[in-house]
Short mmCIF file of C-alpha atoms in Angstrom, two decimals:
data_model
loop_
_atom_site.label_atom_id
_atom_site.label_comp_id
_atom_site.label_asym_id
_atom_site.label_seq_id
_atom_site.Cartn_x
_atom_site.Cartn_y
_atom_site.Cartn_z
CA TYR A 30 166.09 -85.70 93.93
CA ILE A 31 166.83 -89.42 93.87
CA GLY A 32 164.26 -92.21 94.08
CA GLU A 33 164.37 -95.20 96.40
CA HIS A 34 166.31 -97.26 93.85
CA GLY A 35 168.74 -94.57 92.73
CA LEU A 36 166.83 -93.14 89.77
CA GLU A 37 167.38 -89.39 89.54
CA VAL A 38 164.77 -86.90 88.40
CA GLU A 39 167.30 -85.61 85.87
CA GLU A 40 167.39 -89.06 84.22
CA VAL A 41 163.61 -89.10 83.90
CA LEU A 42 163.59 -85.62 82.37
CA ARG A 43 166.37 -86.39 79.88
CA ASN A 44 164.61 -89.56 78.75
CA PHE A 45 161.13 -88.13 78.27
CA LEU A 46 161.28 -84.40 77.61
CA THR A 47 162.92 -84.82 74.24
CA ARG A 48 159.48 -85.89 73.03
CA TYR A 49 158.30 -82.29 73.40
CA THR A 50 159.15 -80.20 70.36
CA ASN A 51 158.09 -76.95 72.01
CA SER A 52 160.61 -75.66 74.55
CA TYR A 53 158.00 -73.76 76.58
CA GLU A 54 155.90 -76.88 77.01
CA ALA A 55 158.97 -78.96 77.84
CA HIS A 56 159.99 -76.50 80.55
CA ARG A 57 156.54 -76.41 82.16
CA ILE A 58 156.23 -80.22 82.04
CA ALA A 59 159.71 -80.61 83.55
CA SER A 60 158.71 -78.30 86.39
CA ALA A 61 155.51 -80.26 86.98
CA ILE A 62 157.40 -83.56 87.11
CA GLU A 63 159.94 -82.15 89.54
CA TYR A 64 157.21 -80.83 91.84
CA LEU A 65 155.31 -84.11 91.72
CA LEU A 66 158.35 -86.21 92.55
CA ARG A 67 159.57 -84.01 95.39
CA SER A 68 156.18 -83.36 97.01
CA PRO A 69 156.31 -86.24 99.53
CA LEU A 70 159.75 -85.11 100.72
CA LYS A 71 159.48 -81.35 100.73
CA ASN A 72 156.35 -79.21 100.51
CA GLY A 73 153.54 -81.75 100.08
CA THR A 74 150.31 -80.14 98.98
CA GLU A 75 152.02 -76.90 97.95
CA ASP A 76 154.21 -78.80 95.48
CA LEU A 77 151.18 -80.62 94.08
CA ARG A 78 149.49 -77.27 93.51
CA LYS A 79 152.60 -75.99 91.73
CA ALA A 80 152.66 -79.08 89.52
CA LYS A 81 149.00 -78.57 88.69
CA ARG A 82 149.65 -74.93 87.80
CA ASN A 83 152.47 -75.90 85.45
CA ILE A 84 150.20 -78.36 83.66
CA GLU A 85 147.45 -75.74 83.48
CA GLN A 86 149.94 -73.36 81.87
CA VAL A 87 150.69 -75.92 79.16
CA LEU A 88 146.98 -76.45 78.54
CA GLU A 89 146.36 -72.70 78.32
CA TYR A 90 149.28 -72.32 75.94
CA ARG A 91 148.01 -75.11 73.69
CA GLU A 92 144.48 -73.74 73.71
CA ASN A 93 145.80 -70.31 72.66
CA GLU A 94 147.92 -71.86 69.92
CA ASP A 95 144.96 -73.91 68.67
CA ALA A 96 142.80 -70.77 68.59
CA LYS A 97 145.48 -68.89 66.61
CA ASN A 98 145.87 -71.73 64.13
CA GLY A 99 142.14 -72.13 63.83
#
């Protein structure tokens, strides 16, 4: 997907996802970003729900990790 001024989703992901040290979190966040950016062009509300679910998965993962590490 390409924005109005030529910026590609791939460029956004490459520039920001390196900040995530956990590959699972990075993958879920990348999916959320992709769904958010494509939602007005493709599946609208359904894509927003998918983005939300990906973010919820990261939060659940972190909460489980925090509980394990006490």
